Amino acid sequence: MISKHLACCTYLAVFVSANLTFGQFKEPNYAPAQQGVIQSPRIIPKNAHSSNQELMKLVDEAIEVSSRRYLIANEHSPWQIYHGMNAYRHEFLVDYNGTLVSASDWLSQTNPQFRGLPWFEKTVHGGRAHRFTKPYHFEGHPNQSLALMVMCNFPYQHTFETNDGPITVQNIIDNAKADLNPREELTWTLWFLTHYLDEEENWMTRRGETWNIEKLVENQIQTQVTEAACGGTHNLYALSVARNNHVRNGGEIRGVWLQADQKVKRYLVAAKSLQRPDGSFPTNYFRGYGYPKSFSEQIASSGHMMEWIVVGADQSQLDDKWIEQGIQHISEKLIKYRDESAECGPLYHAVSALVLYRERINGVVWPRPEQGPSKSTPLPAASTLTKIQEQPASSEPATMTPEQSLEAKPLPEKTATKPADVAEQAIDGKISISIDESELSRKPVATKPVEILIAPEDATIIK
């Protein structure tokens, strides 16, 4: 009897000691998830107040300034143009026969070709965007093209031309479901399908496997962030979007959705701890610090990080100082180095972060395909491109302080000379600031210097 009593007391003492130890435990705020489970921080509701107006002016200017970098239809790659559409949606303009037109209109009304290959093609299961051929030509991952067009919100019956006739967005959805392969990276498949499919829908792939959105989410939860593309930021973005759509549709945060929510929140804590005092993020993402050398490197990690952060963060977190600092850093870099070359991936993911942030601050509802058909405008007749005026670049580097950048300012009158043939510029995503826009038509009409992005041939780095 006494021995049982002693055993009971010993058990109680251990239990109380364990609880006291747990109560004194402080949640770490630095390590990524693979170093151990980090509990989600408690979000304390804050009183609503007006947004940082000066920051919003800076964001507006950075978005507008960066919109002046134009791609050339039928010259630049689908990969590049898709990234621009992800950032600017239907407002993304391309140079089409000397006229600036909506990229989504041009893409929908023509059968564009790149290096002799069509952008879209029919398949036995429906249709798809052309798959990988070389880095930066078509898509680098399965369904990446469609994921990058999600924010354009094309309705199900929207059509794209192919060499064998038109295909619809629904045809592309059907093919993505049938062709799903778990041996490939499924980040962009989740990114794309969570926009168009109901969570309750189950489908069978051509390999005889049954899938649904929840299973795709589970797959992405198991993806190791530090081993995924672009530092794992796209993985976290896709999970954040899927979770957000689940909540918008009345779903509860439990089961696989709780795991997704916890992963997103763990990495929000890790991202905050890795942020530099100036608001930037390490070039090595969650792997550790690295120091950027070029303008593209300065905005690459920061743009990718902030793009998923503003989607993954709770609404009450958007006015946290560290998130505002991240947005301010990107805005200032895009404005200060508006004359500098930049790669398409870093540039457009950085702009996307600003656009998403502005929309969340202003309460813009996430687009849904049932909102109605997209409106297209007829493309203009072909015209001759403006003759390039070769002028030397300004000898003084672009500089701008945060105080000076609050008011939009025109681009410098002098720009760099344009190479004889854009196709010969074989470095992916670089920008040649070159063409005079004085005779290019635009609605509303504006006369501003234009920056032309370089079409890729062969590339070595994927961002």
Short mmCIF file of C-alpha atoms in Angstrom, two decimals:
data_model
loop_
_atom_site.label_atom_id
_atom_site.label_comp_id
_atom_site.label_asym_id
_atom_site.label_seq_id
_atom_site.Cartn_x
_atom_site.Cartn_y
_atom_site.Cartn_z
CA MET A 1 0.00 0.00 0.00
CA ILE A 2 2.83 2.34 0.95
CA SER A 3 4.74 1.47 -2.22
CA LYS A 4 1.67 2.29 -4.33
CA HIS A 5 1.31 5.60 -2.51
CA LEU A 6 4.98 6.48 -3.14
CA ALA A 7 4.67 5.55 -6.80
CA CYS A 8 1.62 7.79 -7.15
CA CYS A 9 3.42 10.72 -5.49
CA THR A 10 6.45 10.22 -7.73
CA TYR A 11 4.24 10.25 -10.86
CA LEU A 12 2.48 13.42 -9.67
CA ALA A 13 5.80 15.16 -8.99
CA VAL A 14 7.09 14.32 -12.47
CA PHE A 15 3.84 15.51 -14.03
CA VAL A 16 3.90 18.87 -12.17
CA SER A 17 7.61 19.34 -12.95
CA ALA A 18 7.02 18.73 -16.64
CA ASN A 19 4.20 21.26 -16.70
CA LEU A 20 6.28 23.86 -14.92
CA THR A 21 9.10 23.30 -17.38
CA PHE A 22 6.71 23.64 -20.30
CA GLY A 23 5.27 26.81 -18.82
CA GLN A 24 8.75 28.36 -18.69
CA PHE A 25 9.52 27.33 -22.27
CA LYS A 26 9.97 30.25 -24.67
CA GLU A 27 9.02 29.62 -28.26
CA PRO A 28 12.00 30.01 -30.60
CA ASN A 29 11.63 32.62 -33.28
CA TYR A 30 14.48 31.82 -35.56
CA ALA A 31 14.75 28.26 -36.85
CA PRO A 32 13.04 26.85 -39.94
CA ALA A 33 10.63 23.98 -39.47
CA GLN A 34 13.03 21.16 -40.19
CA GLN A 35 14.97 21.99 -37.02
CA GLY A 36 11.98 21.09 -34.92
CA VAL A 37 8.34 21.94 -34.52
CA ILE A 38 7.86 25.61 -33.70
CA GLN A 39 4.45 26.48 -32.33
CA SER A 40 2.54 29.24 -34.08
CA PRO A 41 2.81 32.65 -32.42
CA ARG A 42 -0.34 33.92 -30.78
CA ILE A 43 -1.75 36.74 -32.87
CA ILE A 44 -3.07 39.53 -30.67
CA PRO A 45 -5.89 41.42 -32.41
CA LYS A 46 -5.07 45.06 -32.91
CA ASN A 47 -7.35 48.02 -33.34
CA ALA A 48 -7.90 48.88 -36.97
CA HIS A 49 -6.28 52.10 -38.11
CA SER A 50 -5.45 53.85 -41.37
CA SER A 51 -2.66 52.45 -43.52
CA ASN A 52 0.75 54.06 -43.83
CA GLN A 53 -0.06 56.64 -46.50
CA GLU A 54 3.56 57.51 -47.25
CA LEU A 55 4.37 53.84 -47.72
CA MET A 56 1.40 53.40 -50.05
CA LYS A 57 2.60 56.33 -52.18
CA LEU A 58 5.98 54.65 -52.41
CA VAL A 59 4.35 51.35 -53.39
CA ASP A 60 2.24 53.04 -56.08
CA GLU A 61 5.28 54.74 -57.57
CA ALA A 62 7.36 51.56 -57.61
CA ILE A 63 4.56 49.63 -59.36
CA GLU A 64 4.09 52.39 -61.93
CA VAL A 65 7.80 52.89 -62.60
CA SER A 66 8.36 49.16 -63.09
CA SER A 67 5.43 48.94 -65.51
CA ARG A 68 7.50 50.94 -68.01
CA ARG A 69 9.72 47.94 -68.72
CA TYR A 70 8.12 46.38 -71.80
CA LEU A 71 8.48 42.98 -73.40
CA ILE A 72 8.11 42.41 -77.15
CA ALA A 73 5.34 40.11 -78.34
CA ASN A 74 6.60 37.18 -80.46
CA GLU A 75 10.16 37.98 -79.39
CA HIS A 76 10.34 37.44 -75.64
CA SER A 77 9.72 34.06 -74.11
CA PRO A 78 6.46 32.74 -72.65
CA TRP A 79 8.26 32.29 -69.29
CA GLN A 80 9.09 35.99 -69.18
CA ILE A 81 5.66 37.21 -70.27
CA TYR A 82 3.85 34.87 -67.86
CA HIS A 83 5.83 36.42 -64.99
CA GLY A 84 4.78 39.88 -66.10
CA MET A 85 1.14 38.76 -66.21
CA ASN A 86 1.44 37.36 -62.69
CA ALA A 87 2.49 40.80 -61.44
CA TYR A 88 0.32 43.16 -63.52
CA ARG A 89 -2.51 40.81 -64.62
CA HIS A 90 -4.59 42.25 -67.50
CA GLU A 91 -2.73 45.56 -67.23
CA PHE A 92 0.57 44.00 -68.29
CA LEU A 93 1.48 45.55 -71.64
CA VAL A 94 3.67 44.15 -74.39
CA ASP A 95 5.01 45.80 -77.52
CA TYR A 96 2.95 44.29 -80.35
CA ASN A 97 4.00 45.55 -83.79
CA GLY A 98 4.93 48.94 -82.37
CA THR A 99 1.82 49.35 -80.21
CA LEU A 100 1.45 48.68 -76.49
CA VAL A 101 -1.36 46.17 -75.91
CA SER A 102 -2.59 44.00 -73.06
CA ALA A 103 -0.55 40.79 -72.98
CA SER A 104 -3.63 38.77 -72.03
CA ASP A 105 -5.54 40.12 -75.05
CA TRP A 106 -2.65 39.39 -77.40
CA LEU A 107 -2.23 35.92 -75.94
CA SER A 108 -5.94 35.13 -76.30
CA GLN A 109 -6.53 36.49 -79.80
CA THR A 110 -3.50 35.09 -81.59
CA ASN A 111 -1.66 31.79 -81.84
CA PRO A 112 1.72 33.00 -80.58
CA GLN A 113 4.89 31.07 -81.36
CA PHE A 114 8.29 31.14 -79.68
CA ARG A 115 11.35 29.74 -81.42
CA GLY A 116 8.97 28.01 -83.85
CA LEU A 117 6.95 26.33 -81.09
CA PRO A 118 3.36 27.20 -80.07
CA TRP A 119 2.54 28.59 -76.63
CA PHE A 120 -0.44 26.22 -76.28
CA GLU A 121 -1.23 22.76 -77.63
CA LYS A 122 -4.03 20.22 -77.64
CA THR A 123 -3.63 16.91 -75.82
CA VAL A 124 -5.64 13.69 -75.54
CA HIS A 125 -6.84 14.93 -72.13
CA GLY A 126 -7.68 18.50 -73.21
CA GLY A 127 -4.91 21.05 -73.62
CA ARG A 128 -1.92 22.62 -71.96
CA ALA A 129 0.66 25.35 -72.14
CA HIS A 130 3.80 24.21 -73.91
CA ARG A 131 6.05 22.30 -71.55
CA PHE A 132 9.75 22.73 -70.77
CA THR A 133 12.27 22.91 -73.63
CA LYS A 134 15.10 25.12 -72.31
CA PRO A 135 15.42 27.26 -69.17
CA TYR A 136 13.40 30.46 -69.43
CA HIS A 137 11.69 29.48 -72.70
CA PHE A 138 8.44 27.83 -71.66
CA GLU A 139 7.58 26.55 -68.18
CA GLY A 140 10.23 25.27 -65.81
CA HIS A 141 7.82 23.16 -63.71
CA PRO A 142 4.53 21.35 -64.47
CA ASN A 143 1.63 23.83 -64.72
CA GLN A 144 3.85 26.81 -63.90
CA SER A 145 2.46 28.73 -66.87
CA LEU A 146 -1.12 28.38 -65.69
CA ALA A 147 -0.22 29.19 -62.10
CA LEU A 148 1.39 32.46 -63.19
CA MET A 149 -1.80 33.38 -65.10
CA VAL A 150 -4.13 32.68 -62.16
CA MET A 151 -4.30 36.33 -61.13
CA CYS A 152 -5.63 37.18 -64.60
CA ASN A 153 -8.64 35.11 -63.51
CA PHE A 154 -9.51 33.72 -66.92
CA PRO A 155 -12.97 32.08 -66.79
CA TYR A 156 -13.43 28.38 -67.50
CA GLN A 157 -14.57 28.89 -71.10
CA HIS A 158 -11.87 31.39 -72.01
CA THR A 159 -10.06 30.15 -75.14
CA PHE A 160 -6.47 30.07 -76.35
CA GLU A 161 -5.49 29.25 -79.92
CA THR A 162 -3.31 26.28 -80.86
CA ASN A 163 -2.07 24.87 -84.17
CA ASP A 164 -4.95 22.35 -83.97
CA GLY A 165 -7.72 24.73 -82.96
CA PRO A 166 -8.81 26.50 -79.75
CA ILE A 167 -8.65 25.08 -76.24
CA THR A 168 -10.39 26.39 -73.12
CA VAL A 169 -9.20 26.95 -69.58
CA GLN A 170 -11.42 24.00 -68.64
CA ASN A 171 -9.49 21.84 -71.14
CA ILE A 172 -6.25 22.88 -69.44
CA ILE A 173 -7.69 22.06 -66.01
CA ASP A 174 -8.76 18.60 -67.24
CA ASN A 175 -5.29 17.92 -68.63
CA ALA A 176 -3.58 19.09 -65.41
CA LYS A 177 -5.71 16.69 -63.37
CA ALA A 178 -5.13 13.75 -65.71
CA ASP A 179 -1.39 14.36 -66.09
CA LEU A 180 -0.63 14.89 -62.38
CA ASN A 181 2.60 13.07 -61.49
CA PRO A 182 3.69 12.95 -57.82
CA ARG A 183 7.29 12.33 -58.92
CA GLU A 184 7.41 15.90 -60.20
CA GLU A 185 7.20 19.11 -58.19
CA LEU A 186 3.51 19.81 -57.57
CA THR A 187 3.79 23.34 -56.18
CA TRP A 188 2.45 25.05 -59.29
CA THR A 189 -0.20 22.37 -59.81
CA LEU A 190 -1.66 23.20 -56.38
CA TRP A 191 -1.21 26.93 -57.08
CA PHE A 192 -3.23 26.55 -60.30
CA LEU A 193 -5.88 23.99 -59.37
CA THR A 194 -6.80 25.49 -55.98
CA HIS A 195 -8.00 28.53 -57.91
CA TYR A 196 -10.40 26.58 -60.11
CA LEU A 197 -11.46 23.39 -58.30
CA ASP A 198 -13.75 22.73 -55.35
CA GLU A 199 -12.10 21.03 -52.41
CA GLU A 200 -14.66 18.21 -52.49
CA GLU A 201 -13.78 17.21 -56.05
CA ASN A 202 -11.89 13.94 -56.50
CA TRP A 203 -10.36 12.88 -59.79
CA MET A 204 -8.36 10.02 -61.23
CA THR A 205 -5.11 10.61 -63.09
CA ARG A 206 -4.11 8.76 -66.24
CA ARG A 207 -1.91 6.61 -63.96
CA GLY A 208 -4.96 5.43 -62.03
CA GLU A 209 -4.28 7.46 -58.88
CA THR A 210 -7.01 9.36 -57.02
CA TRP A 211 -6.25 12.96 -56.05
CA ASN A 212 -7.95 16.03 -54.64
CA ILE A 213 -6.91 19.47 -53.38
CA GLU A 214 -6.44 18.23 -49.83
CA LYS A 215 -4.01 15.54 -51.03
CA LEU A 216 -2.07 18.17 -52.99
CA VAL A 217 -1.86 20.28 -49.83
CA GLU A 218 -0.57 17.29 -47.89
CA ASN A 219 2.07 16.75 -50.56
CA GLN A 220 3.25 20.34 -50.25
CA ILE A 221 3.31 20.18 -46.45
CA GLN A 222 5.85 17.36 -46.77
CA THR A 223 8.00 19.36 -49.20
CA GLN A 224 11.23 20.52 -47.58
CA VAL A 225 11.31 24.27 -47.96
CA THR A 226 15.08 24.66 -48.14
CA GLU A 227 15.25 22.15 -51.00
CA ALA A 228 12.40 23.63 -53.05
CA ALA A 229 12.56 26.16 -55.90
CA CYS A 230 13.38 29.78 -55.07
CA GLY A 231 14.15 29.03 -51.45
CA GLY A 232 10.79 27.34 -50.93
CA THR A 233 8.87 30.61 -51.29
CA HIS A 234 6.61 29.23 -54.03
CA ASN A 235 5.80 26.21 -51.88
CA LEU A 236 4.77 28.53 -49.02
CA TYR A 237 2.83 30.76 -51.42
CA ALA A 238 0.83 27.85 -52.84
CA LEU A 239 0.06 26.54 -49.34
CA SER A 240 -1.00 30.01 -48.20
CA VAL A 241 -3.32 30.49 -51.15
CA ALA A 242 -4.87 27.03 -50.71
CA ARG A 243 -5.40 27.63 -46.99
CA ASN A 244 -6.91 31.06 -47.64
CA ASN A 245 -9.31 29.66 -50.24
CA HIS A 246 -10.30 26.90 -47.79
CA VAL A 247 -11.16 29.47 -45.11
CA ARG A 248 -13.02 31.74 -47.57
CA ASN A 249 -15.20 28.79 -48.53
CA GLY A 250 -16.15 28.20 -44.91
CA GLY A 251 -13.62 25.45 -44.16
CA GLU A 252 -12.27 24.83 -40.68
CA ILE A 253 -8.59 24.82 -39.78
CA ARG A 254 -8.15 21.21 -38.73
CA GLY A 255 -6.49 18.07 -40.01
CA VAL A 256 -4.29 18.69 -43.05
CA TRP A 257 -5.39 22.33 -43.10
CA LEU A 258 -4.11 22.82 -39.57
CA GLN A 259 -0.77 21.36 -40.64
CA ALA A 260 -0.63 23.74 -43.61
CA ASP A 261 -1.52 26.69 -41.39
CA GLN A 262 1.16 25.71 -38.87
CA LYS A 263 3.82 25.40 -41.56
CA VAL A 264 3.01 28.82 -42.99
CA LYS A 265 3.08 30.41 -39.53
CA ARG A 266 6.34 28.70 -38.56
CA TYR A 267 8.04 30.15 -41.58
CA LEU A 268 6.57 33.59 -40.96
CA VAL A 269 8.40 33.48 -37.62
CA ALA A 270 11.57 32.26 -39.33
CA ALA A 271 11.33 34.94 -42.04
CA LYS A 272 10.95 37.70 -39.49
CA SER A 273 14.01 36.50 -37.60
CA LEU A 274 16.11 36.42 -40.79
CA GLN A 275 15.14 39.88 -42.01
CA ARG A 276 17.94 42.44 -42.09
CA PRO A 277 17.55 45.88 -40.44
CA ASP A 278 16.99 47.52 -43.86
CA GLY A 279 13.99 45.23 -44.53
CA SER A 280 15.76 42.89 -46.97
CA PHE A 281 16.12 39.12 -46.74
CA PRO A 282 19.14 36.81 -47.19
CA THR A 283 19.97 35.84 -50.75
CA ASN A 284 20.08 32.24 -49.54
CA TYR A 285 16.52 32.48 -48.20
CA PHE A 286 16.00 30.13 -45.23
CA ARG A 287 19.41 28.52 -45.64
CA GLY A 288 21.21 31.50 -44.16
CA TYR A 289 22.77 34.79 -45.09
CA GLY A 290 24.22 35.82 -48.40
CA TYR A 291 25.02 39.25 -49.74
CA PRO A 292 23.67 40.51 -53.07
CA LYS A 293 25.91 42.10 -55.67
CA SER A 294 23.60 43.16 -58.49
CA PHE A 295 20.23 44.89 -58.47
CA SER A 296 18.52 41.62 -59.45
CA GLU A 297 20.11 39.85 -56.50
CA GLN A 298 19.00 42.65 -54.19
CA ILE A 299 15.34 42.18 -55.08
CA ALA A 300 15.33 38.42 -55.82
CA SER A 301 15.08 36.97 -52.33
CA SER A 302 13.28 39.97 -50.86
CA GLY A 303 10.70 39.98 -53.66
CA HIS A 304 10.06 36.23 -53.45
CA MET A 305 9.87 36.33 -49.66
CA MET A 306 7.49 39.28 -49.45
CA GLU A 307 5.27 37.84 -52.19
CA TRP A 308 4.32 34.84 -50.04
CA ILE A 309 4.48 36.75 -46.74
CA VAL A 310 1.76 39.21 -47.72
CA VAL A 311 -0.44 36.26 -48.77
CA GLY A 312 0.40 34.05 -45.80
CA ALA A 313 0.13 36.72 -43.08
CA ASP A 314 -3.05 37.37 -41.15
CA GLN A 315 -4.82 40.63 -42.00
CA SER A 316 -3.96 42.04 -38.58
CA GLN A 317 -0.25 41.43 -39.25
CA LEU A 318 -0.02 43.53 -42.41
CA ASP A 319 0.77 46.72 -40.49
CA ASP A 320 3.50 45.04 -38.46
CA LYS A 321 6.72 47.00 -38.72
CA TRP A 322 8.76 44.16 -40.22
CA ILE A 323 6.28 43.59 -43.06
CA GLU A 324 6.11 47.32 -43.82
CA GLN A 325 9.91 47.46 -43.83
CA GLY A 326 10.04 44.59 -46.33
CA ILE A 327 7.59 46.35 -48.64
CA GLN A 328 9.42 49.66 -48.29
CA HIS A 329 12.76 48.03 -49.12
CA ILE A 330 11.44 46.53 -52.37
CA SER A 331 9.73 49.78 -53.37
CA GLU A 332 12.83 51.87 -52.81
CA LYS A 333 15.02 49.46 -54.77
CA LEU A 334 12.64 49.37 -57.75
CA ILE A 335 12.56 53.17 -57.84
CA LYS A 336 16.24 53.82 -57.18
CA TYR A 337 17.47 51.31 -59.76
CA ARG A 338 14.82 51.88 -62.39
CA ASP A 339 17.63 52.51 -64.92
CA GLU A 340 19.42 49.27 -64.06
CA SER A 341 19.21 45.88 -65.73
CA ALA A 342 17.09 43.29 -63.95
CA GLU A 343 16.12 39.68 -64.45
CA CYS A 344 12.46 38.92 -65.12
CA GLY A 345 11.95 36.50 -62.21
CA PRO A 346 13.21 38.83 -59.45
CA LEU A 347 11.63 41.91 -61.03
CA TYR A 348 8.11 40.58 -61.47
CA HIS A 349 7.95 38.65 -58.21
CA ALA A 350 8.98 41.85 -56.42
CA VAL A 351 6.26 43.81 -58.22
CA SER A 352 3.76 41.04 -57.46
CA ALA A 353 4.56 41.42 -53.76
CA LEU A 354 3.75 45.13 -53.93
CA VAL A 355 0.54 44.62 -55.90
CA LEU A 356 -0.67 41.90 -53.51
CA TYR A 357 0.19 44.08 -50.51
CA ARG A 358 -1.68 47.06 -51.96
CA GLU A 359 -4.71 44.91 -52.67
CA ARG A 360 -4.82 43.43 -49.15
CA ILE A 361 -4.42 46.84 -47.54
CA ASN A 362 -7.24 48.21 -49.72
CA GLY A 363 -9.48 45.19 -49.08
CA VAL A 364 -9.52 43.93 -52.68
CA VAL A 365 -11.20 40.52 -52.87
CA TRP A 366 -9.13 37.63 -54.24
CA PRO A 367 -10.31 36.90 -57.82
CA ARG A 368 -12.57 33.95 -58.51
CA PRO A 369 -13.28 32.40 -61.96
CA GLU A 370 -17.05 32.66 -61.54
CA GLN A 371 -16.88 36.45 -61.45
CA GLY A 372 -17.58 36.63 -65.17
CA PRO A 373 -15.84 36.50 -68.54
CA SER A 374 -12.76 38.55 -69.20
CA LYS A 375 -13.09 41.56 -71.46
CA SER A 376 -10.83 41.68 -74.49
CA THR A 377 -10.15 44.56 -76.83
CA PRO A 378 -9.31 44.04 -80.52
CA LEU A 379 -5.61 44.15 -81.26
CA PRO A 380 -4.41 47.06 -83.42
CA ALA A 381 -3.24 46.64 -86.96
CA ALA A 382 0.45 46.08 -87.53
CA SER A 383 2.62 49.17 -87.57
CA THR A 384 6.30 49.95 -87.84
CA LEU A 385 8.32 50.21 -84.68
CA THR A 386 9.75 53.58 -83.78
CA LYS A 387 13.30 54.07 -84.99
CA ILE A 388 15.73 53.75 -82.12
CA GLN A 389 17.50 56.92 -81.15
CA GLU A 390 20.94 55.90 -79.97
CA GLN A 391 21.96 58.00 -77.00
CA PRO A 392 24.68 57.53 -74.40
CA ALA A 393 23.65 56.47 -70.93
CA SER A 394 23.69 59.01 -68.12
CA SER A 395 27.08 59.18 -66.44
CA GLU A 396 25.59 59.63 -62.99
CA PRO A 397 24.06 56.61 -61.23
CA ALA A 398 20.43 56.80 -60.19
CA THR A 399 20.03 57.80 -56.56
CA MET A 400 16.93 58.51 -54.55
CA THR A 401 16.23 58.83 -50.86
CA PRO A 402 13.00 57.59 -49.29
CA GLU A 403 11.90 61.21 -48.78
CA GLN A 404 12.45 62.10 -52.43
CA SER A 405 10.71 58.97 -53.70
CA LEU A 406 7.26 59.78 -52.38
CA GLU A 407 6.41 61.78 -55.48
CA ALA A 408 6.56 60.09 -58.88
CA LYS A 409 9.26 61.44 -61.16
CA PRO A 410 9.86 60.87 -64.88
CA LEU A 411 12.57 58.54 -66.08
CA PRO A 412 15.83 60.10 -67.30
CA GLU A 413 15.73 61.38 -70.88
CA LYS A 414 18.94 59.61 -71.86
CA THR A 415 19.00 55.85 -72.13
CA ALA A 416 21.39 53.12 -73.17
CA THR A 417 21.77 52.13 -76.79
CA LYS A 418 19.78 49.20 -78.15
CA PRO A 419 21.68 46.20 -79.56
CA ALA A 420 21.11 45.51 -83.23
CA ASP A 421 19.07 42.37 -82.58
CA VAL A 422 17.23 41.67 -79.35
CA ALA A 423 17.41 37.93 -80.03
CA GLU A 424 21.20 38.13 -79.94
CA GLN A 425 21.10 39.26 -76.33
CA ALA A 426 21.41 35.80 -74.87
CA ILE A 427 21.31 36.66 -71.17
CA ASP A 428 17.91 35.78 -69.77
CA GLY A 429 15.79 38.48 -68.23
CA LYS A 430 18.21 41.36 -68.63
CA ILE A 431 16.90 44.78 -69.54
CA SER A 432 18.20 47.03 -72.26
CA ILE A 433 16.91 50.55 -71.62
CA SER A 434 16.60 51.61 -75.14
CA ILE A 435 13.51 52.50 -77.07
CA ASP A 436 11.83 55.90 -77.46
CA GLU A 437 8.10 55.57 -76.88
CA SER A 438 7.13 58.83 -78.57
CA GLU A 439 5.37 57.12 -81.49
CA LEU A 440 4.01 54.07 -79.65
CA SER A 441 0.27 54.32 -79.06
CA ARG A 442 -1.11 53.64 -75.62
CA LYS A 443 -4.42 54.21 -73.87
CA PRO A 444 -4.28 56.55 -72.04
CA VAL A 445 -1.67 58.11 -74.30
CA ALA A 446 1.62 58.76 -72.54
CA THR A 447 5.09 59.69 -73.74
CA LYS A 448 7.77 58.07 -71.63
CA PRO A 449 11.04 56.31 -72.27
CA VAL A 450 10.63 52.55 -72.46
CA GLU A 451 12.77 49.73 -71.15
CA ILE A 452 12.91 46.55 -73.25
CA LEU A 453 13.55 43.18 -71.65
CA ILE A 454 15.91 40.80 -73.36
CA ALA A 455 14.69 37.51 -74.82
CA PRO A 456 16.53 34.39 -73.63
CA GLU A 457 18.56 31.94 -75.62
CA ASP A 458 20.32 29.72 -73.10
CA ALA A 459 20.39 30.46 -69.38
CA THR A 460 22.16 29.08 -66.39
CA ILE A 461 20.19 30.27 -63.37
CA ILE A 462 16.49 29.72 -62.74
CA LYS A 463 14.70 32.12 -60.40
#
